[in-house]
Short mmCIF file of C-alpha atoms in Angstrom, two decimals:
data_model
loop_
_atom_site.label_atom_id
_atom_site.label_comp_id
_atom_site.label_asym_id
_atom_site.label_seq_id
_atom_site.Cartn_x
_atom_site.Cartn_y
_atom_site.Cartn_z
CA THR F 251 -208.56 -181.16 -128.46
CA HIS F 252 -212.09 -180.77 -127.82
CA SER F 253 -214.16 -178.14 -125.48
CA ASP F 254 -217.97 -177.42 -125.00
CA GLN F 255 -219.25 -174.77 -126.78
CA MET F 256 -217.65 -171.39 -126.68
CA GLN F 257 -218.95 -169.41 -124.10
CA TYR F 258 -220.56 -165.72 -124.68
CA ILE F 259 -220.10 -164.40 -121.38
CA GLN F 260 -222.37 -160.41 -122.43
CA ASN F 261 -220.66 -157.03 -120.75
CA PRO F 262 -223.79 -156.35 -118.19
CA ALA F 263 -223.95 -152.59 -120.54
CA ASN F 264 -224.49 -155.02 -124.03
CA ALA F 265 -227.58 -156.16 -122.49
CA GLY F 266 -230.59 -156.64 -125.14
CA THR F 267 -228.58 -158.02 -127.60
CA ASP F 268 -229.14 -161.50 -128.58
CA PHE F 269 -226.00 -162.56 -129.93
CA ARG F 270 -225.07 -165.97 -130.17
CA ILE F 271 -222.69 -168.77 -130.97
CA ASP F 272 -223.44 -171.37 -132.83
CA THR F 273 -220.95 -173.68 -133.53
CA SER F 274 -217.26 -173.74 -131.91
CA SER F 275 -214.37 -175.97 -133.02
CA ILE F 276 -210.69 -176.31 -131.81
CA GLY F 277 -208.09 -177.96 -134.05
CA ASP F 278 -205.51 -180.76 -132.37
CA ALA F 279 -202.84 -180.34 -130.73
CA ASN F 280 -199.37 -181.60 -131.42
CA PHE F 281 -197.66 -182.21 -128.05
CA ILE F 282 -193.94 -182.92 -126.73
CA GLY F 283 -194.01 -183.95 -123.07
CA GLY F 284 -192.21 -186.48 -120.46
CA ALA F 285 -192.29 -188.31 -116.99
CA VAL F 286 -189.83 -189.81 -114.21
CA GLY F 287 -191.35 -192.10 -111.73
CA TYR F 288 -190.98 -194.86 -109.48
CA ASN F 289 -191.80 -198.07 -109.00
CA PHE F 290 -192.93 -198.53 -104.87
CA ASN F 291 -193.52 -202.15 -105.58
CA LYS F 292 -195.25 -205.19 -107.54
CA TRP F 293 -198.55 -203.19 -107.76
CA LEU F 294 -198.08 -199.94 -107.29
CA ARG F 295 -195.93 -197.11 -109.37
CA PHE F 296 -195.76 -193.28 -109.45
CA ASP F 297 -194.28 -190.72 -111.61
CA LEU F 298 -194.17 -187.03 -111.85
CA SER F 299 -195.67 -186.04 -116.23
CA GLY F 300 -195.05 -182.75 -117.51
CA GLU F 301 -195.99 -181.66 -121.24
CA TYR F 302 -196.25 -178.93 -124.00
CA ARG F 303 -199.45 -178.35 -126.22
CA ALA F 304 -198.23 -176.79 -128.87
CA LYS F 305 -200.24 -174.44 -130.57
CA ASN F 306 -203.71 -175.47 -132.43
CA GLN F 307 -206.43 -173.17 -133.79
CA VAL F 308 -210.08 -171.97 -132.09
CA ASN F 309 -212.97 -171.11 -134.52
CA ALA F 310 -216.49 -169.85 -133.63
CA PHE F 311 -218.54 -168.21 -135.39
CA GLY F 312 -222.52 -166.44 -134.13
CA HIS F 313 -224.70 -164.91 -135.38
CA TYR F 314 -227.68 -161.43 -133.69
CA THR F 315 -230.42 -159.57 -134.88
CA VAL F 316 -230.65 -156.52 -132.47
CA ALA F 317 -229.45 -153.86 -134.38
CA CYS F 318 -228.96 -155.92 -137.12
CA THR F 319 -230.01 -153.26 -140.04
CA ASN F 320 -227.60 -153.71 -142.98
CA ALA F 321 -228.25 -157.19 -143.74
CA PRO F 322 -230.35 -157.76 -146.43
CA ASP F 323 -232.65 -160.75 -144.10
CA ASN F 324 -231.38 -159.07 -140.49
CA ILE F 325 -228.97 -161.39 -139.27
CA CYS F 326 -225.29 -159.92 -138.61
CA ASP F 327 -222.30 -162.72 -138.80
CA ASP F 328 -219.58 -162.61 -136.30
CA THR F 329 -216.18 -164.79 -137.11
CA TYR F 330 -213.97 -165.53 -134.89
CA GLN F 331 -210.65 -167.54 -134.83
CA GLY F 332 -207.15 -167.89 -132.42
CA TYR F 333 -204.76 -170.09 -131.22
CA LEU F 334 -204.49 -171.59 -128.04
CA LYS F 335 -200.93 -173.39 -126.47
CA SER F 336 -200.69 -175.03 -122.84
CA TRP F 337 -198.34 -176.42 -120.63
CA VAL F 338 -199.14 -179.24 -118.39
CA GLY F 339 -197.76 -181.38 -114.80
CA LEU F 340 -199.07 -184.08 -113.86
CA ALA F 341 -198.65 -185.99 -110.48
CA ASN F 342 -200.10 -190.00 -111.42
CA ALA F 343 -200.16 -193.15 -109.70
CA TYR F 344 -201.13 -196.58 -111.80
CA VAL F 345 -202.40 -200.22 -110.28
CA ASP F 346 -200.88 -203.12 -112.01
CA LEU F 347 -203.57 -205.70 -112.23
CA GLY F 348 -201.11 -208.66 -112.26
CA THR F 349 -198.84 -210.25 -115.36
CA TRP F 350 -200.07 -212.95 -117.08
CA TRP F 351 -198.00 -213.88 -120.11
CA CYS F 352 -196.03 -210.94 -119.40
CA LEU F 353 -198.91 -208.47 -119.92
CA THR F 354 -199.94 -206.17 -117.57
CA PRO F 355 -203.21 -204.29 -117.59
CA PHE F 356 -202.70 -201.32 -114.99
CA VAL F 357 -204.63 -198.09 -114.39
CA GLY F 358 -203.95 -194.93 -113.34
CA ALA F 359 -205.13 -191.26 -112.14
CA GLY F 360 -203.33 -187.99 -111.96
CA ILE F 361 -203.73 -184.59 -110.80
CA GLY F 362 -202.11 -181.38 -111.59
CA GLY F 363 -202.23 -177.70 -112.77
CA ALA F 364 -201.90 -176.27 -116.25
CA TYR F 365 -201.16 -172.81 -117.88
CA ASN F 366 -203.92 -171.95 -120.79
CA GLN F 367 -202.84 -169.70 -123.22
CA ILE F 368 -204.98 -168.26 -126.22
CA THR F 369 -203.23 -165.79 -128.85
CA ASN F 370 -204.29 -163.80 -131.21
CA PHE F 371 -207.91 -164.37 -130.90
CA TYR F 372 -209.78 -161.50 -133.04
CA ASP F 373 -213.73 -161.18 -133.90
CA ILE F 374 -214.13 -159.61 -137.58
CA ASN F 375 -218.24 -159.18 -137.72
CA THR F 376 -218.32 -160.25 -141.70
CA THR F 377 -221.84 -158.31 -142.35
CA SER F 378 -220.74 -154.88 -141.11
CA GLY F 379 -216.71 -154.95 -140.96
CA GLY F 380 -216.60 -154.53 -137.37
CA PHE F 381 -213.39 -156.03 -135.75
CA GLY F 382 -211.87 -157.01 -132.33
CA LEU F 383 -209.26 -157.96 -130.85
CA GLY F 384 -208.56 -160.54 -128.06
CA ARG F 385 -206.10 -159.60 -124.58
CA ASN F 386 -203.77 -162.48 -125.69
CA SER F 387 -204.80 -164.20 -122.01
CA ALA F 388 -203.10 -166.55 -119.66
CA GLU F 389 -204.57 -168.81 -117.11
CA TRP F 390 -203.60 -172.06 -114.31
CA HIS F 391 -206.18 -174.18 -114.31
CA MET F 392 -206.20 -178.14 -112.11
CA ALA F 393 -205.67 -180.78 -114.44
CA TYR F 394 -206.68 -184.28 -114.08
CA ALA F 395 -205.85 -187.71 -116.57
CA LEU F 396 -207.53 -191.40 -115.79
CA TYR F 397 -205.66 -193.79 -117.35
CA ALA F 398 -206.13 -197.28 -118.66
CA GLY F 399 -203.75 -199.64 -120.33
CA LEU F 400 -201.50 -202.88 -120.71
CA ALA F 401 -197.71 -203.40 -120.62
CA TYR F 402 -195.66 -205.68 -121.88
CA ASN F 403 -192.68 -206.74 -120.02
CA VAL F 404 -189.91 -206.99 -122.16
CA SER F 405 -187.63 -208.14 -119.08
CA GLN F 406 -187.74 -207.63 -115.31
CA ASN F 407 -186.51 -203.85 -115.35
CA LEU F 408 -188.35 -202.84 -119.19
CA LYS F 409 -191.84 -202.54 -119.65
CA VAL F 410 -193.99 -201.63 -123.59
CA ASP F 411 -197.57 -200.27 -122.85
CA LEU F 412 -200.00 -199.07 -124.61
CA THR F 413 -201.40 -196.37 -123.16
CA TYR F 414 -205.47 -194.96 -122.94
CA ARG F 415 -205.60 -190.86 -121.12
CA TYR F 416 -207.94 -188.21 -120.67
CA LEU F 417 -206.61 -185.11 -120.26
CA ASN F 418 -208.66 -182.43 -118.91
CA TYR F 419 -207.02 -179.84 -118.41
CA GLY F 420 -209.30 -176.12 -117.55
CA SER F 421 -210.94 -173.40 -119.38
CA ILE F 422 -209.02 -170.11 -121.24
CA THR F 423 -211.67 -166.71 -121.50
CA ASP F 424 -210.22 -163.91 -123.60
CA THR F 425 -212.39 -160.20 -122.81
CA VAL F 426 -212.09 -158.96 -126.61
CA ASP F 427 -212.14 -154.99 -127.37
CA CYS F 428 -213.63 -153.87 -130.63
CA VAL F 429 -211.59 -151.02 -132.96
CA GLY F 430 -213.13 -148.07 -132.45
CA GLY F 431 -214.35 -148.71 -128.73
CA CYS F 432 -217.29 -150.90 -127.35
CA ASN F 433 -217.71 -152.80 -123.89
CA PRO F 434 -216.51 -154.97 -124.69
CA ASP F 435 -217.77 -158.77 -124.28
CA GLN F 436 -215.55 -162.24 -122.73
CA PHE F 437 -215.56 -165.39 -124.30
CA LYS F 438 -214.99 -169.30 -122.66
CA PHE F 439 -213.18 -172.55 -124.41
CA GLY F 440 -214.67 -174.39 -121.04
CA ASN F 441 -214.14 -177.76 -120.12
CA LEU F 442 -210.53 -178.69 -122.76
CA GLN F 443 -210.01 -182.02 -122.83
CA SER F 444 -207.79 -184.59 -124.43
CA HIS F 445 -208.01 -188.21 -125.49
#
């Protein structure tokens, strides 16, 4: 799993800060899924698929200098960590491109939705000791997939295939509230993808 760099969405009441995200990452996710389908003819197949993408860790690191007075170099740091999990459902179509020596190359595409959740997201200001907690957000987003593969025809009714899939399953945004009170900012992991 990967994403565009985490985006800092500034609360308008915090105008004037120079905070920025330096790095962000999402760990690889284990997932389990299944599908049920129909072979329309010798060229065209359809299926409905669903999967659960298990909890995986998200991390980010950022810094600011404005209003940072208690650091020797006037650079204050923030570290972020949380967990992302998702449910994804897709309606897929595949086109078989012909069969030679029991091998059938194919391409496909799918469209559907993803229910993304971020939990236990927190912010620690490592310079001042400040602390913030996310709201455990959950959001629905459009999802889509592209497929390319090669199937081996074991028999007339059984194929074994090797498939590459690109999956895009939307984004997730969480609001972080400071312990002790602040104007809460938002943080977005956008363009969630899996290969």
